[in-house]
Short mmCIF file of C-alpha atoms in Angstrom, two decimals:
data_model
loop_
_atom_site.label_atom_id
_atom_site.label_comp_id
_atom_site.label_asym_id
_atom_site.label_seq_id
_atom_site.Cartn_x
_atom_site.Cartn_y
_atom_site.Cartn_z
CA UNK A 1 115.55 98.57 72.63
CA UNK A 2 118.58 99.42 74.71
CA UNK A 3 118.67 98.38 78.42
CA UNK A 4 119.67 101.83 79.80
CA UNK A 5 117.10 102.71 82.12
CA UNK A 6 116.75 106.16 84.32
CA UNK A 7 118.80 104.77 87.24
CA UNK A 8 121.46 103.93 85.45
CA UNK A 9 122.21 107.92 85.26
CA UNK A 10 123.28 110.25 87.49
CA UNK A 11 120.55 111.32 89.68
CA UNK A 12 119.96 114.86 89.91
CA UNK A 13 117.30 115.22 92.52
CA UNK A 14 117.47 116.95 95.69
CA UNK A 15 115.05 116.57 97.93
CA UNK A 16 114.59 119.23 100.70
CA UNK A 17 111.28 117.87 102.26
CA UNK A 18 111.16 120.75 104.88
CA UNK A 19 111.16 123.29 102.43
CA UNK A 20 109.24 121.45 99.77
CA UNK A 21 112.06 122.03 96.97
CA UNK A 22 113.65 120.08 94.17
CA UNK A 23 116.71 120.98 93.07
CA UNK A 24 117.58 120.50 88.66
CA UNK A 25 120.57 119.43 86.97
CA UNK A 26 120.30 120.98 83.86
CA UNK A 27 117.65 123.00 81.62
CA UNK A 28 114.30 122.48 82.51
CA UNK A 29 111.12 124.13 82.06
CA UNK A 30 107.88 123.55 84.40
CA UNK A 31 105.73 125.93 82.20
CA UNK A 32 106.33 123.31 78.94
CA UNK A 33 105.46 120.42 81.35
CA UNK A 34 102.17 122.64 81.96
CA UNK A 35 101.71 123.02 78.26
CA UNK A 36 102.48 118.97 77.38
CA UNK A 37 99.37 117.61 76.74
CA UNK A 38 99.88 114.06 77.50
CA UNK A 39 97.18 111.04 78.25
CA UNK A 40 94.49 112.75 80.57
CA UNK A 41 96.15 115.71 81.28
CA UNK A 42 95.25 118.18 78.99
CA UNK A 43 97.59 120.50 77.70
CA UNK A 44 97.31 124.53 79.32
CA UNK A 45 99.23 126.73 77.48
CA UNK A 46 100.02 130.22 79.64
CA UNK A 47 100.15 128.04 82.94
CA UNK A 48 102.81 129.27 86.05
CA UNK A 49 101.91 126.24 88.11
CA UNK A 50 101.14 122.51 87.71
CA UNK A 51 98.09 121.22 90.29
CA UNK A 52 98.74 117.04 90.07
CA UNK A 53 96.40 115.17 92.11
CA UNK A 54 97.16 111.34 91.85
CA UNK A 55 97.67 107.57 93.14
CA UNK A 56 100.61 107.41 95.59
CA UNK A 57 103.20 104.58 94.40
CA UNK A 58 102.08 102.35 97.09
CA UNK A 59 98.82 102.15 95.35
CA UNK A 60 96.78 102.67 98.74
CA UNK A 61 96.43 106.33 99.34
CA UNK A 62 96.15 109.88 97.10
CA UNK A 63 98.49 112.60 97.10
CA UNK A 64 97.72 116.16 95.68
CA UNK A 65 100.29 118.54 95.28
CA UNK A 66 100.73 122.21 93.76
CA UNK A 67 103.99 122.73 91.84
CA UNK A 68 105.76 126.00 90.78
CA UNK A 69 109.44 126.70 89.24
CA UNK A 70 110.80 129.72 92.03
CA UNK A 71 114.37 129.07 89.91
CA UNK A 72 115.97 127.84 86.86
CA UNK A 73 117.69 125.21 88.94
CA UNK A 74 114.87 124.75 91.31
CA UNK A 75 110.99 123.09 91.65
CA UNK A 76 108.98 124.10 94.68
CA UNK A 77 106.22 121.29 95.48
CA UNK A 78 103.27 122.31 98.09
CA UNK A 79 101.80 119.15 99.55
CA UNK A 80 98.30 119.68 100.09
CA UNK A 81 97.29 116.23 100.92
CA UNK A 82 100.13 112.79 101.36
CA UNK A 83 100.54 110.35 104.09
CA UNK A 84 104.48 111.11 103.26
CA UNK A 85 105.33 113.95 101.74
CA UNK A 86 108.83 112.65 101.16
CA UNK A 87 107.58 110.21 99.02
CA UNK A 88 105.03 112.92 97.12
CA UNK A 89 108.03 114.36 96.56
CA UNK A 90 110.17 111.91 94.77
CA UNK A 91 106.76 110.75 92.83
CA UNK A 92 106.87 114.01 91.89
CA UNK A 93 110.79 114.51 90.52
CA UNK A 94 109.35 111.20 88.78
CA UNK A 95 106.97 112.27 86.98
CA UNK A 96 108.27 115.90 85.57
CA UNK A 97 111.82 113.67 84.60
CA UNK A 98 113.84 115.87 87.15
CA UNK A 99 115.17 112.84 89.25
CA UNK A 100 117.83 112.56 86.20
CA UNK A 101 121.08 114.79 85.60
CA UNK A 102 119.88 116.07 82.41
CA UNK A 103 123.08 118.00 81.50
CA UNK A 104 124.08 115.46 79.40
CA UNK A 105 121.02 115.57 77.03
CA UNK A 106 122.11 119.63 76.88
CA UNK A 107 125.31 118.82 75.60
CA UNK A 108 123.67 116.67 72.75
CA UNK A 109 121.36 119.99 71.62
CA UNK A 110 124.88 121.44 71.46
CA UNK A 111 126.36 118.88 69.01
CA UNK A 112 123.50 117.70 66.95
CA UNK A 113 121.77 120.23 65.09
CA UNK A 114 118.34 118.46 64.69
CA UNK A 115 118.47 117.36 68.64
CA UNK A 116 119.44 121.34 68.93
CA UNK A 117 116.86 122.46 67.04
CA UNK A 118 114.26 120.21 68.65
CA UNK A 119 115.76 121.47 72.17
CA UNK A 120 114.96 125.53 70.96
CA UNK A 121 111.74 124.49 70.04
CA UNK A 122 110.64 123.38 73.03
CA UNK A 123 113.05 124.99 75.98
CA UNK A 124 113.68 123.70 78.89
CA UNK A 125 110.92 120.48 78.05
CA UNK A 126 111.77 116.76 79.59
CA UNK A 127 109.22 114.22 79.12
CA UNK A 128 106.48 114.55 81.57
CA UNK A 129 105.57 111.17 82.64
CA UNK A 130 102.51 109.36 83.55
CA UNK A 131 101.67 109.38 87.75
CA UNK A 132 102.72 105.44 87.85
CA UNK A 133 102.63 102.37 85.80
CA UNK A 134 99.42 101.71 87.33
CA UNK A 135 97.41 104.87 85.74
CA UNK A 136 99.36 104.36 82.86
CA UNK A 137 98.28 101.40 82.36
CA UNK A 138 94.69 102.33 83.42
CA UNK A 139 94.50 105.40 80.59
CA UNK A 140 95.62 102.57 78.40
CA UNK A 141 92.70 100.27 78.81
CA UNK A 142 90.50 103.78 78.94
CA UNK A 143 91.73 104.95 75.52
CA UNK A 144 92.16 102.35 73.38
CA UNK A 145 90.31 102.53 70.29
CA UNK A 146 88.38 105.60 71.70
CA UNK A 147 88.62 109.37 71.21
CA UNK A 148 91.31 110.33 73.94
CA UNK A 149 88.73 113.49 74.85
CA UNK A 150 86.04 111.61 75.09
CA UNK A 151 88.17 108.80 77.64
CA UNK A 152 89.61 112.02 80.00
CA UNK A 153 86.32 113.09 80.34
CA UNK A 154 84.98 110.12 81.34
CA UNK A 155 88.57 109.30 83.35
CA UNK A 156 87.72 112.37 85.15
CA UNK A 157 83.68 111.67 86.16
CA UNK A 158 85.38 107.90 86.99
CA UNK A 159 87.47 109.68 89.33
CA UNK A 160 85.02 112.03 90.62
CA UNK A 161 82.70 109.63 91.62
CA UNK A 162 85.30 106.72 92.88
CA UNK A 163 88.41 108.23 93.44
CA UNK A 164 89.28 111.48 95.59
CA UNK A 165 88.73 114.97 95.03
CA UNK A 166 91.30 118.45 96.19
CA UNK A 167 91.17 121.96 96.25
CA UNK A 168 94.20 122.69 94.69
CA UNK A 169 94.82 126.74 94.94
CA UNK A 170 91.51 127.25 93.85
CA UNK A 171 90.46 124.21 91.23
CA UNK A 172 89.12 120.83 91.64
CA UNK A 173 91.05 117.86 90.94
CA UNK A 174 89.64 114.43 90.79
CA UNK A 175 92.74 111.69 91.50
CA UNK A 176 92.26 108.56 89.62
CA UNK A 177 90.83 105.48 91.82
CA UNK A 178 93.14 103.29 94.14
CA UNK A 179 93.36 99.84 92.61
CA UNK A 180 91.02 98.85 95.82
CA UNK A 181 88.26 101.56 94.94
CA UNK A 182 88.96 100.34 91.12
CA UNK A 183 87.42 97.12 91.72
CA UNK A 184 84.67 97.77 93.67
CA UNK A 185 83.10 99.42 91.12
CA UNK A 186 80.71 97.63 89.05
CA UNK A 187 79.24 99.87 86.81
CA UNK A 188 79.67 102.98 85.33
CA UNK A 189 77.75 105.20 82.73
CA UNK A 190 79.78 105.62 79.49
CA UNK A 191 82.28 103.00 80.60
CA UNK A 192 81.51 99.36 78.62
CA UNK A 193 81.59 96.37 80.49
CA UNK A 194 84.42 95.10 78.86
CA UNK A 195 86.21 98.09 79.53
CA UNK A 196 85.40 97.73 83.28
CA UNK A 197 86.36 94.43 83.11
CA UNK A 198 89.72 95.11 81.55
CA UNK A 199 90.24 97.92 84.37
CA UNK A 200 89.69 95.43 87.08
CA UNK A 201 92.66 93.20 85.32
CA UNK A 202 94.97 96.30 85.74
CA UNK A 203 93.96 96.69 89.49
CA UNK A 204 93.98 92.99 90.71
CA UNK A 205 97.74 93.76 88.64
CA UNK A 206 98.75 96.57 91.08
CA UNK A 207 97.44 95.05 94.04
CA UNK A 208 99.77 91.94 93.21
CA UNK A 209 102.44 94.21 93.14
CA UNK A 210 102.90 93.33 89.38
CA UNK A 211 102.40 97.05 88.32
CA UNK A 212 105.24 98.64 91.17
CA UNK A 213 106.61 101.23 89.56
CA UNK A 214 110.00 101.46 90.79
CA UNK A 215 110.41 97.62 90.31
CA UNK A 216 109.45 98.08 87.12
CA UNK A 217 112.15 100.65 86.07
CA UNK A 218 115.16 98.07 87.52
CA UNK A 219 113.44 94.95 84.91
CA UNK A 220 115.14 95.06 81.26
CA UNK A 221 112.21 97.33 78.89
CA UNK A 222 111.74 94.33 76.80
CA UNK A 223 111.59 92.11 79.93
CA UNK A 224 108.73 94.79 81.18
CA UNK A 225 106.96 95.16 78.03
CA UNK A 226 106.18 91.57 77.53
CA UNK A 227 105.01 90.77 81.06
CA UNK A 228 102.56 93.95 80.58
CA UNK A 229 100.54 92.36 77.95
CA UNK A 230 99.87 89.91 79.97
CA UNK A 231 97.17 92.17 81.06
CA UNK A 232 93.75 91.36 78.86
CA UNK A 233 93.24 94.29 76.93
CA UNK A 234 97.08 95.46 76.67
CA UNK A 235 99.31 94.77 73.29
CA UNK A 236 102.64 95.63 72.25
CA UNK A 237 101.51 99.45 71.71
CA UNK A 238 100.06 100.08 74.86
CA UNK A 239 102.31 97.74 76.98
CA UNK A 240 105.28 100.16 75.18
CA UNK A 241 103.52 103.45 76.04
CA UNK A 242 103.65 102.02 79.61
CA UNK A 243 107.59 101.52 80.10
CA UNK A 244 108.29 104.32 77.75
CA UNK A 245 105.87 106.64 79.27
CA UNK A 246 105.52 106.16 82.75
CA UNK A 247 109.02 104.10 83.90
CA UNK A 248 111.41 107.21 83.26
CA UNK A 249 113.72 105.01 80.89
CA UNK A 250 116.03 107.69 78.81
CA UNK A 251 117.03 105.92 76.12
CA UNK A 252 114.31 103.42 75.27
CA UNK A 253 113.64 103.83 71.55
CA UNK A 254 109.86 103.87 71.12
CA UNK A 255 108.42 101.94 68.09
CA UNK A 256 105.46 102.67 65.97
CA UNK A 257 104.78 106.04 67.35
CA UNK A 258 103.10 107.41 63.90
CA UNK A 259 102.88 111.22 65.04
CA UNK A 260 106.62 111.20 65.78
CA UNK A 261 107.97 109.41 62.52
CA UNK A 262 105.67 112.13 60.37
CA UNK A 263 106.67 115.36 62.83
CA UNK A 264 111.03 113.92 61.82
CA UNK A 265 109.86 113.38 58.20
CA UNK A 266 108.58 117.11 58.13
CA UNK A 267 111.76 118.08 59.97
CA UNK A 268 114.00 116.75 57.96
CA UNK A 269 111.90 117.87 54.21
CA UNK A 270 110.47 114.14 53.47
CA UNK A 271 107.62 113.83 51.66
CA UNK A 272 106.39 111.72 54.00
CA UNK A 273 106.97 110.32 57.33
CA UNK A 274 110.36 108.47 57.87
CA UNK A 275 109.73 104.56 58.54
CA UNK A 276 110.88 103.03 61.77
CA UNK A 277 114.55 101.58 60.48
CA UNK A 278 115.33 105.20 59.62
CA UNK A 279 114.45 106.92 62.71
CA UNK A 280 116.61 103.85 64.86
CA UNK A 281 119.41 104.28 62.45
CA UNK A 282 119.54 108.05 63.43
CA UNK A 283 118.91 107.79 67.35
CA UNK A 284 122.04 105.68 67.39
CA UNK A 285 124.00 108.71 67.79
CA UNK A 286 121.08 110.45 70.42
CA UNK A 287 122.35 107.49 72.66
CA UNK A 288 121.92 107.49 75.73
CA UNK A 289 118.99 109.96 75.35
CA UNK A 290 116.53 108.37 72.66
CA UNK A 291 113.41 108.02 74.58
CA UNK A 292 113.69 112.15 75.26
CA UNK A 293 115.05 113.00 71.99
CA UNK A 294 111.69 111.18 70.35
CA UNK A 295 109.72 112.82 73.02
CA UNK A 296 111.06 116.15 72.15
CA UNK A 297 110.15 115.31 68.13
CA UNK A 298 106.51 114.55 69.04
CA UNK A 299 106.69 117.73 70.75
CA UNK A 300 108.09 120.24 68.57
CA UNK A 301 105.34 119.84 65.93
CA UNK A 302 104.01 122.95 64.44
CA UNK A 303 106.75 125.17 66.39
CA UNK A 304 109.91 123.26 64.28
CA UNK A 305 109.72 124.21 60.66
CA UNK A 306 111.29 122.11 58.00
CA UNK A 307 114.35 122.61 55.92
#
């Protein structure tokens, strides 16, 4: 893995909290956030606006928030609930990978053809990231070894019953528990003791301040990864979809993602999927965008045909 992390970049967020805008440096498209089916949140194809209802990064409090692209170059954000809206904000340019001058990973569609081709596929598409390292890490107790329908459902009841609930511009959105709600509960239908258990190791984590996710994106990946699955219940998979997948790193090169090394081995006319040493030997030249450019192969699928 490669140490650069998302502040290490240009940022390319700004924030006017009055107004409730974002402003984007470079291509970006809200409606194939919408249509990223990632962890819990399901994919909705067709979708104008995002409704995100979630843990706050202090770990204490729920924000909700309705999001909407008025411009190319521009995200609004209506706050309907957050103790800072300033903070929803930046949580926010987080999570849909705006906080980052992305005109560099442009110029890369325009001088690789496969990173091109990946970019036309999907338009506009930056890796939409998990709420915090917290829920991230949560979804990966919830879904390991378990149908990942079957875990949002239950996710979602979890969070009905313990978390907090919005009207978001007409739909209900149930926002995962605070790490304090998380471990007062001790039982749940559906959810296996062990599971519970496991859960309550990720939210004694957070309230330790172990699970911070902007402390976690200044510690070296590696660094992060290990101390991760330290957590009962976490391994080197899981503990990787965490930094990859919630941290905002750009150029962490994922490992063992089988979906992505068989959607590049269709790309490229293999028989089969391409093995790990093959797909790091190519992303040397994505550098420094490798953790987007294997996003964006995961996400092409069916829409990229191969040679």
């Amino acid at each position: 893995m490669n140490n650069t992390r998302a502040k290490d970049l240009p940022p390319s967020s700004r924030i006017d909290v009055r107004q409730g805008n974002i402003s984007v440096s470079g291509r970006f498209s809200l409606a194939e956030s919408i249509n990223f089916g990632f962890g819990a949140r399901q994919a909705e194809a067709g979708k104008q606006v995002m409704r995100l209802a979630f843990v706050t990064d202090s770990y204490d409090d729920h924000t909700a928030v309705l999001v909407s692209q008025p411009a190319a170059d521009s995200i609004h954000v209506e706050v309907v609930a957050a103790s800072d809206p300033g903070r929803a904000l930046q949580q926010v340019a987080r999570m849909l990978s705006i906080d980052i001058d992305g005109t560099g990973w442009d110029e890369l569609g325009r001088d690789d053809q496969l990173i091109g081709a990946l970019q036309a596929a999907r338009p506009g598409l930056r890796p939409p990231l998990f709420h915090s390292a917290y829920e991230a890490t949560a979804w990966a107790v919830l879904s390991a070894r378990r149908p990942a329908a079957a875990m949002a459902a239950l996710r979602d009841r979890l969070s009905e019953a313990h978390g907090a609930s919005f009207d978001i511009a007409g739909e209900t959105l149930h926002a995962f528990p605070t790490p304090e709600q998380l471990v007062r509960v001790n039982s749940f239908p559906g959810l296996p003791e062990e599971k519970l258990q496991r859960l309550h190791g990720v939210a004694r984590w957070a309230l330790e301040g172990k699970l911070d996710t902007e402390w976690l994106r200044t510690v070296d990946p590696v660094e992060a990864q290990r101390g991760i699955q330290e957590i009962k219940g976490i391994g080197p998979f899981y503990s990787m979809l965490v930094v990859v997948r919630a941290l905002g790193h750009t150029d962490v090169l994922a490992e063992g993602e089988p979906r992505s090394l068989a959607t590049l081995g269709r790309v490229l006319g293999r028989p089969g999927p391409v093995d790990q040493r093959e797909l790091a030997a190519l992303a040397e030249s994505w550098r420094p965008w490798r953790t987007w450019a294997t996003v964006a192969i995961r996400a092409a699928g069916n829409r990229l045909a191969g040679p």
